Amino acid sequence: MNNRRTFQKLFVLAVVLYYLLPIAAIALASMTTSWSDKGLPEAFGLSGYINFWQTAEFRRSLWVSLSIAPVVVLLTIVTVVPAAYGIHLSSSRALKGAADAVMIFPLCVPALILAVGLLQTYGSKPVVLTGTIWIIALGHVVLASPYMYRSVSANLQALDTTTLIEAARSCGASPARSFVSVVAPNLGPGITSGSLLAFTTSFGEYQLAKMVSGFRFQTFPMKIWEAARREVQVQFAMSFIAVAIAFAAFLAITLIFLKSDIKEESVIV
Amino acid sequence: MRIKTKELFFVLPLAFLLVVVVIIPFVRIVTGSLETASIVGLGNYVTAFTSGAVLRSIRNSLYLSFWSSILGGVLGFFFALAISRTRGRARNILITVNSLPLTLSGVVVAYGFLALYGGSGVYNGLIRSLGAPASLHVDIRSLTGLVFVYLIYQIPLMTALVLSAIFALDPHVEEAARSVGAGRIRVIASILLPQLWPAVLAGFFLLFINTFGAYATAFALTGTGVNLIVLRIVSQFSDVGYDPGVANALSVLVVVIDTVFVILYRLALGRNQRSRA
């Protein structure tokens, strides 16, 4: 019995170390200013972070990503929340089945293939969108939509929507009105967590942004990749900033779930 | 109780978005894959499937997705089991730690593994400074290296899937089995596995989809050092190997394979869990 317990603990420890050691290595490398010829850290300092902040193009890429992400969040809320609500309300099997199929699209088409299609469709007339932040944002909305959908439908399932809607309707509200002023305000936890997941999805996304940005916009992950070719220390400093931002968003999600009835693992997967 | 058109009205904005961003571009990929210089036909597919390098890239991508899904699936299953046997604060911390890798950018993950296990990374540095045998050196920029790296996405995904399936189980069944003397292995084999295997199977398919079209980590880690189908698609859009027709054909292939696995995933999930996209 005791052996088994120890084995289980060692197994858990091994997985946790496997998860966390690469992040620890990034933190270590971001603060290492000189490496011994054996490849181990020798001297420490914050020049990676300082160089990052003093280089305008690196700093700008952070703002680019930090301004695309809120646009993505907003567009995801506007498109996905009503859809999740409509599907939740529906008693028709056909609509539920169709909606199911629709929600699965983003799974079948990986970000890279999405980018390949967007590049060829909106890269030439009549509609030219490549090289704008809009095309990056639209692509990210599709990638983020399953997270928002799951967050909000988990939230809807925890609500007594029938009573809420009946109350609103009996006071004379239209279906749209009862959704906006009665149901939506109760979806706070679902929308917030979906938004944070959409934010991290957009903030860390590399492949789609790189293909459709047309070099006019360089997002943060694109600049991390570029820094890797020029200044290793800046590369790791930027990587660690990305980890910190993703981690902060993620902690916020966890706190929201702890305070609500929604199960965290039902949203992640 | 409600008229269908009103429900459709709520779904409209998302449907419009998916048509503009997914369906029209995908139709463009399909038509592009059928254009060779001036003729319309299957020429690009013939070119792709008769090229040894392309066939190797398909094999490598299948190998990477298959093995990272199998290993990640098995490790994730046992990790979920271990978490479910933990109580109180430790369990919540483990659930949080488990979801953390899923929020990381693919590029960042690649550089974390490079800093740790790369040619001049901490691990290989330690091996050198300790004078350990050269056979302990690892090459993270290889196909096996990528399988190892991809586990950081695969394990947490399977863990989360299995964990939510475990939490939905009736704990009394297991207690009853234990009270009549069933051992741990017996409990896993005859009580947990029969109830959890649909989730595990669905998880395997989801893990496969999750990696088959993934690009960022492989590219940031290996450049084009490992011959994968996604890296090939991108290089065929660049100046050197410019051949968008073949790239489109390969893109269609990726979508077809992903769609097959999505269908398998839905079948494995079963009807009772159909609300989960």
XYZ file of C-alpha atoms in Angstrom:
546
model
C 0.000 0.000 0.000
C 2.747 2.420 1.013
C 4.840 1.571 -2.047
C 1.916 2.328 -4.277
C 1.359 5.675 -2.608
C 5.013 6.579 -3.056
C 4.915 5.493 -6.688
C 1.831 7.608 -7.297
C 3.454 10.625 -5.666
C 6.602 10.192 -7.745
C 4.530 9.906 -10.907
C 2.614 13.105 -10.105
C 5.886 14.864 -9.307
C 7.426 13.725 -12.610
C 4.490 15.073 -14.651
C 4.458 18.378 -12.746
C 8.224 18.771 -13.263
C 7.818 17.973 -16.943
C 5.225 20.787 -17.154
C 7.063 23.359 -15.094
C 10.760 22.839 -15.877
C 10.576 24.386 -19.383
C 8.929 27.464 -17.843
C 11.594 27.575 -15.133
C 14.263 27.275 -17.845
C 12.774 30.275 -19.650
C 12.833 32.299 -16.419
C 16.438 31.256 -15.754
C 17.605 31.948 -19.310
C 15.884 35.350 -19.343
C 18.035 36.432 -16.399
C 21.297 34.857 -17.488
C 23.699 37.370 -19.013
C 26.556 34.993 -19.644
C 26.841 31.254 -20.182
C 29.843 29.063 -19.416
C 31.336 27.130 -22.331
C 29.641 24.042 -20.870
C 26.269 25.699 -21.427
C 25.432 26.512 -17.805
C 24.494 29.990 -16.488
C 27.426 32.046 -15.183
C 26.267 35.600 -14.560
C 22.809 37.039 -13.954
C 21.107 40.326 -14.754
C 18.005 41.927 -16.183
C 19.509 43.295 -19.393
C 17.224 41.058 -21.489
C 14.148 42.795 -20.088
C 15.784 46.229 -20.339
C 16.805 45.647 -23.958
C 13.309 44.479 -24.740
C 11.796 47.625 -23.296
C 14.288 49.930 -24.976
C 13.852 48.449 -28.438
C 10.885 50.182 -30.046
C 9.954 47.352 -32.445
C 9.864 44.756 -29.659
C 7.814 46.997 -27.417
C 5.467 47.824 -30.284
C 4.788 44.122 -30.927
C 3.531 43.794 -27.356
C 1.057 46.623 -27.975
C -0.016 45.076 -31.277
C -0.876 41.788 -29.564
C -2.438 43.553 -26.602
C -4.690 45.524 -28.955
C -5.695 42.618 -31.200
C -6.696 40.446 -28.216
C -9.491 42.771 -26.904
C -10.934 43.072 -30.430
C -10.966 39.263 -30.589
C -12.644 39.058 -27.181
C -15.343 41.535 -28.200
C -16.067 39.862 -31.543
C -16.142 36.434 -29.891
C -18.684 37.624 -27.320
C -20.896 39.263 -29.964
C -20.968 36.194 -32.214
C -20.735 33.213 -29.870
C -22.812 34.207 -26.832
C -26.088 34.660 -28.772
C -25.380 31.436 -30.671
C -24.825 29.468 -27.449
C -28.078 30.934 -26.134
C -30.051 30.079 -29.275
C -28.744 26.531 -29.263
C -29.438 26.189 -25.544
C -33.058 27.315 -26.030
C -33.712 25.227 -29.069
C -35.843 22.144 -28.696
C -35.336 21.244 -32.333
C -32.982 18.339 -32.851
C -32.175 19.549 -36.349
C -30.919 22.932 -35.158
C -28.965 21.365 -32.308
C -27.382 18.936 -34.745
C -26.546 21.702 -37.212
C -25.144 23.868 -34.434
C -23.100 20.941 -33.250
C -21.634 20.550 -36.704
C -20.981 24.285 -36.921
C -19.164 24.343 -33.586
C -16.940 21.549 -34.806
C -15.628 23.404 -37.863
C -12.751 25.062 -36.045
C -11.567 21.599 -34.951
C -11.445 20.268 -38.525
C -9.559 23.272 -39.882
C -6.327 23.957 -37.969
C -5.068 27.545 -37.642
C -2.483 27.050 -40.353
C -4.994 25.842 -42.944
C -7.332 28.678 -41.956
C -4.470 31.067 -42.671
C -3.702 29.408 -46.025
C -7.344 29.922 -47.034
C -7.605 33.483 -45.699
C -4.387 34.479 -47.422
C -5.634 33.336 -50.825
C -9.213 34.576 -50.396
C -8.604 38.025 -48.968
C -5.099 38.681 -50.304
C -6.290 40.021 -53.652
C -9.278 41.941 -55.050
C -12.238 42.281 -54.624
C -11.805 42.129 -50.832
C -8.307 42.830 -49.540
C -7.895 42.262 -45.823
C -4.350 40.879 -45.553
C -2.010 43.258 -43.791
C -4.757 44.577 -41.523
C -5.285 43.630 -37.915
C -8.856 42.681 -38.879
C -7.915 39.551 -40.718
C -5.751 38.398 -37.803
C -8.603 39.197 -35.411
C -11.230 37.359 -37.503
C -9.043 34.257 -37.665
C -8.450 34.393 -33.903
C -12.195 34.702 -33.247
C -12.744 31.374 -35.013
C -9.943 29.768 -32.977
C -11.348 31.172 -29.723
C -15.017 30.443 -30.456
C -15.107 26.850 -29.083
C -13.772 28.046 -25.705
C -16.359 30.813 -25.457
C -19.089 28.423 -26.585
C -18.246 25.831 -23.926
C -17.863 28.431 -21.146
C -21.189 30.053 -21.923
C -23.125 26.822 -22.443
C -21.781 25.456 -19.153
C -22.997 28.688 -17.547
C -26.402 28.407 -19.259
C -26.826 24.850 -18.033
C -26.246 26.016 -14.467
C -28.950 28.688 -14.855
C -32.711 28.284 -14.712
C -33.195 29.972 -18.080
C -36.808 28.870 -18.520
C -37.981 30.769 -15.439
C -35.881 33.819 -16.307
C -37.260 34.017 -19.831
C -40.840 33.418 -18.770
C -40.546 36.207 -16.215
C -39.151 38.570 -18.832
C -41.704 37.580 -21.469
C -44.609 37.999 -19.063
C -43.448 41.575 -18.479
C -43.715 42.101 -22.212
C -40.091 41.813 -23.285
C -39.257 40.601 -26.791
C -37.028 37.491 -27.153
C -34.026 39.662 -28.039
C -34.750 42.053 -25.187
C -35.201 39.264 -22.623
C -31.859 37.832 -23.722
C -29.963 41.130 -23.509
C -31.419 42.436 -20.246
C -32.337 39.294 -18.317
C -30.289 36.277 -19.394
C -27.013 37.928 -20.464
C -26.369 39.657 -17.108
C -26.463 36.219 -15.474
C -23.794 34.892 -17.807
C -21.014 36.908 -16.155
C -18.786 33.980 -15.117
C -19.172 32.130 -18.428
C -18.531 35.197 -20.569
C -15.608 36.360 -18.436
C -13.860 33.001 -18.483
C -14.585 32.578 -22.188
C -13.150 36.052 -22.745
C -9.978 35.275 -20.850
C -9.527 32.041 -22.817
C -10.130 33.993 -26.043
C -7.580 36.546 -24.878
C -4.842 33.966 -24.222
C -5.661 32.179 -27.492
C -5.220 35.379 -29.467
C -2.242 36.665 -27.496
C -0.143 33.532 -27.974
C -1.184 32.655 -31.525
C 1.677 32.573 -34.015
C 0.982 30.635 -37.193
C -2.134 32.410 -38.494
C -0.899 35.905 -37.602
C 2.426 35.297 -39.317
C 0.829 34.146 -42.572
C -1.847 36.818 -42.976
C -0.172 39.887 -41.433
C 1.800 40.662 -44.591
C 4.720 41.972 -42.469
C 2.807 45.137 -41.681
C 1.897 43.978 -38.214
C 4.259 42.000 -36.084
C 2.571 40.344 -33.156
C 4.358 39.504 -29.924
C 4.907 35.784 -30.697
C 6.214 36.738 -34.154
C 8.748 39.076 -32.541
C 9.780 36.406 -30.030
C 10.621 34.202 -32.985
C 12.575 37.039 -34.587
C 14.403 37.867 -31.355
C 15.544 34.238 -31.209
C 17.628 34.946 -34.310
C 19.173 38.142 -32.909
C 19.285 38.457 -29.143
C 18.827 35.251 -27.210
C 18.383 36.994 -23.897
C 15.651 39.280 -25.202
C 13.983 36.219 -26.713
C 13.755 34.561 -23.309
C 12.731 37.778 -21.570
C 9.858 38.140 -24.049
C 8.968 34.461 -23.688
C 8.731 34.899 -19.942
C 6.537 37.998 -20.339
C 4.232 35.887 -22.545
C 4.135 33.148 -19.889
C 3.356 35.717 -17.175
C 0.481 37.260 -19.153
C -1.015 33.852 -20.032
C -0.617 32.725 -16.432
C -2.298 35.858 -15.037
C -5.279 35.380 -17.369
C -5.408 31.734 -16.422
C -5.352 32.418 -12.658
C -8.244 34.818 -13.159
C -10.213 32.058 -14.924
C -9.528 29.657 -12.065
C -10.712 32.194 -9.485
C -13.919 32.812 -11.451
C -14.647 29.090 -11.564
C -13.967 28.654 -7.860
C -16.610 31.303 -7.154
C -19.196 29.952 -9.583
C -20.904 26.596 -10.102
C -19.151 25.953 -13.398
C -16.662 23.117 -13.515
C -13.332 24.268 -14.839
C -12.455 21.034 -16.599
C -15.712 21.125 -18.561
C -14.564 24.322 -20.232
C -10.932 23.554 -20.976
C -11.654 20.412 -22.983
C -42.457 26.039 -27.317
C -40.564 28.482 -29.484
C -40.539 29.291 -33.143
C -37.462 28.078 -34.946
C -36.699 31.333 -36.760
C -36.065 33.131 -33.470
C -33.444 30.587 -32.474
C -31.876 30.835 -35.919
C -31.694 34.588 -35.464
C -29.398 34.136 -32.438
C -27.135 31.752 -34.354
C -26.884 34.046 -37.390
C -23.876 36.210 -36.398
C -21.699 33.167 -35.704
C -22.885 31.400 -38.843
C -22.018 34.492 -40.896
C -18.553 34.647 -39.327
C -17.881 30.971 -40.024
C -18.994 31.329 -43.644
C -16.701 34.320 -44.203
C -13.669 33.096 -42.270
C -13.824 29.308 -42.632
C -16.081 28.111 -45.435
C -15.297 30.580 -48.235
C -11.520 30.320 -47.639
C -11.788 26.535 -47.529
C -13.676 26.471 -50.831
C -10.859 28.648 -52.198
C -8.326 26.049 -50.993
C -10.264 23.238 -52.680
C -10.559 25.093 -55.992
C -6.914 26.115 -55.736
C -5.917 22.498 -55.235
C -7.605 21.615 -58.540
C -5.748 24.263 -60.585
C -2.492 23.314 -62.241
C -1.051 26.189 -64.328
C -3.949 26.430 -66.759
C -5.665 23.067 -66.496
C -8.278 22.012 -63.968
C -7.828 18.521 -62.572
C -6.181 16.347 -59.983
C -2.660 17.163 -61.167
C -1.596 18.654 -57.820
C -2.725 15.575 -55.955
C -0.802 13.354 -58.377
C 2.292 15.540 -57.899
C 1.903 15.350 -54.119
C 1.309 11.619 -53.872
C 4.118 10.651 -56.223
C 6.731 12.725 -54.411
C 8.810 10.709 -51.949
C 9.452 13.766 -49.775
C 5.743 14.581 -49.525
C 4.854 10.983 -48.668
C 7.564 10.966 -45.988
C 6.160 14.206 -44.533
C 2.691 12.628 -44.318
C 4.180 9.560 -42.623
C 6.175 11.705 -40.181
C 3.123 13.795 -39.277
C 1.006 10.687 -38.694
C 3.823 9.184 -36.594
C 4.132 12.368 -34.501
C 0.387 12.660 -33.867
C -0.098 8.950 -33.244
C 2.714 8.433 -30.743
C 2.249 11.724 -28.907
C -1.475 10.873 -28.587
C -0.833 7.322 -27.365
C 1.837 8.343 -24.844
C 0.013 11.522 -23.820
C -3.210 9.529 -23.541
C -1.763 6.854 -21.259
C 0.134 9.345 -19.084
C -2.871 11.671 -18.972
C -5.173 8.823 -17.942
C -2.985 7.875 -14.994
C -2.377 11.511 -14.095
C -6.148 12.088 -13.979
C -6.532 8.968 -11.835
C -3.818 10.202 -9.461
C -5.434 13.651 -9.227
C -8.840 12.102 -8.503
C -7.283 10.161 -5.588
C -5.827 13.353 -4.118
C -7.952 15.303 -1.666
C -8.445 18.925 -0.658
C -6.107 21.736 -1.591
C -3.547 19.529 -3.315
C -6.179 18.370 -5.789
C -7.178 21.933 -6.736
C -3.539 22.913 -7.157
C -2.895 19.897 -9.401
C -5.953 20.680 -11.535
C -4.712 24.255 -11.949
C -1.141 23.185 -12.739
C -2.512 20.684 -15.254
C -4.344 23.368 -17.231
C -1.408 25.781 -17.236
C 0.445 24.313 -20.280
C -2.727 24.640 -22.375
C -2.586 28.440 -22.087
C 1.025 28.733 -23.271
C 1.917 30.017 -26.714
C 3.361 27.345 -29.030
C 6.422 29.489 -29.667
C 7.059 29.926 -25.959
C 6.768 26.177 -25.344
C 9.338 25.545 -28.086
C 11.825 27.973 -26.513
C 11.246 26.543 -23.047
C 12.173 23.067 -24.272
C 15.128 24.466 -26.238
C 16.461 26.274 -23.157
C 16.128 23.051 -21.187
C 16.925 20.233 -23.607
C 18.423 22.011 -26.629
C 21.967 21.405 -27.911
C 23.314 24.158 -25.617
C 20.491 23.865 -23.101
C 20.664 23.248 -19.370
C 20.236 19.455 -19.538
C 22.929 18.807 -22.147
C 25.141 21.346 -20.363
C 24.827 19.406 -17.124
C 25.569 16.133 -18.909
C 28.739 17.660 -20.365
C 29.908 19.260 -17.137
C 29.345 16.040 -15.184
C 31.297 14.127 -17.795
C 28.398 11.720 -18.304
C 28.433 9.414 -21.358
C 27.498 11.048 -24.651
C 24.621 8.597 -25.127
C 22.724 10.625 -22.501
C 22.694 13.665 -24.777
C 19.284 14.421 -26.227
C 18.435 15.926 -29.598
C 15.189 17.807 -29.070
C 15.164 19.007 -32.699
C 14.165 15.584 -34.034
C 10.967 13.677 -34.642
C 11.276 11.803 -31.326
C 12.150 15.110 -29.677
C 8.923 16.580 -31.041
C 6.907 13.637 -29.677
C 8.406 14.412 -26.254
C 7.639 18.156 -26.580
C 4.074 17.629 -27.812
C 3.279 15.686 -24.635
C 3.045 19.059 -22.872
C -0.192 19.648 -24.823
C -1.344 16.039 -24.929
C -1.069 15.037 -21.253
C -3.090 17.983 -19.840
C -5.802 17.607 -22.471
C -6.304 13.897 -21.765
C -6.081 14.545 -18.022
C -8.831 17.174 -18.174
C -11.066 14.917 -20.307
C -10.658 11.854 -18.086
C -10.943 13.916 -14.927
C -14.339 15.323 -15.909
C -15.444 11.764 -16.775
C -14.250 10.515 -13.356
C -16.081 13.311 -11.543
C -19.270 12.293 -13.356
C -18.989 8.693 -12.056
C -20.883 7.303 -9.108
C -18.288 6.879 -6.343
C -20.433 4.296 -4.553
C -19.715 1.633 -7.164
C -16.004 1.802 -6.482
C -16.548 1.878 -2.718
C -18.743 -1.192 -2.979
C -16.096 -3.035 -4.995
C -13.423 -2.129 -2.468
C -15.594 -3.215 0.444
C -15.879 -6.717 -1.025
C -12.115 -6.833 -1.310
C -11.330 -5.750 -4.872
C -7.716 -4.566 -5.198
C -6.572 -1.396 -6.904
C -5.743 -2.992 -10.247
C -8.998 -4.914 -10.171
C -10.926 -1.680 -9.535
C -9.210 0.049 -12.465
C -9.675 -2.906 -14.814
C -13.232 -3.936 -14.054
C -14.864 -0.738 -12.790
C -13.070 2.385 -13.954
C -11.921 1.364 -17.450
C -15.293 0.054 -18.683
C -16.894 3.340 -17.638
C -14.089 5.616 -18.732
C -13.008 4.070 -22.005
C -15.390 6.148 -24.187
C -13.808 9.290 -22.723
C -10.304 7.875 -23.180
C -11.011 6.866 -26.786
C -12.600 10.242 -27.556
C -9.594 11.842 -25.876
C -7.190 9.938 -28.107
C -8.951 11.232 -31.229
C -9.005 14.787 -29.861
C -5.290 14.584 -29.058
C -4.622 13.409 -32.591
C -6.568 16.355 -34.082
C -4.819 18.668 -31.656
C -1.364 17.905 -33.061
C -1.890 16.891 -36.679
C -2.296 20.447 -37.975
C -0.179 22.145 -35.297
C 2.582 24.299 -36.673
C 4.021 26.909 -34.291
C 5.929 24.644 -31.895
C 7.340 22.396 -34.630
C 8.474 25.391 -36.647
C 9.994 27.344 -33.757
C 11.748 24.220 -32.498
C 13.097 22.666 -35.681
C 12.796 25.325 -38.393
C 12.266 22.971 -41.284
C 14.628 20.350 -39.852
C 11.895 17.734 -39.478
C 9.878 16.910 -42.585
C 6.256 17.477 -41.499
C 3.233 18.083 -43.688
C 2.463 21.466 -42.062
C 6.025 22.721 -42.535
C 5.860 21.576 -46.172
C 2.625 23.509 -46.755
C 4.181 26.719 -45.471
C 7.412 26.304 -47.415
C 5.386 25.838 -50.595
C 3.963 29.299 -50.043
C 7.395 30.880 -49.793
C 9.613 31.952 -52.678
C 11.954 28.969 -52.735
C 9.581 26.080 -53.246
C 6.627 28.136 -54.483
C 3.864 25.747 -55.511
C 0.519 26.868 -54.059
C -1.393 24.193 -55.973
C 0.377 21.383 -54.137
C 0.169 23.326 -50.851
C -3.599 23.566 -51.334
C -3.828 19.853 -52.090
C -1.910 19.075 -48.892
C -4.155 21.485 -46.945
C -7.207 19.598 -48.196
C -5.548 16.360 -47.076
C -4.967 17.762 -43.563
C -8.609 18.872 -43.313
C -9.856 15.482 -44.570
C -7.745 13.566 -42.030
C -8.784 15.958 -39.225
C -12.444 15.608 -40.234
C -12.219 11.800 -40.103
C -10.805 12.061 -36.586
C -13.421 14.638 -35.561
C -16.148 12.204 -36.672
C -14.472 9.388 -34.706
C -14.230 11.744 -31.718
C -17.955 12.520 -31.864
C -18.870 8.855 -32.245
C -16.719 7.948 -29.238
C -18.200 10.757 -27.134
C -21.639 9.330 -27.759
C -25.037 10.876 -27.779
C -25.346 11.670 -24.089
C -22.484 14.169 -24.277
C -23.427 15.757 -27.545
C -23.644 19.270 -26.154
C -19.860 19.419 -25.905
C -18.432 20.865 -29.069
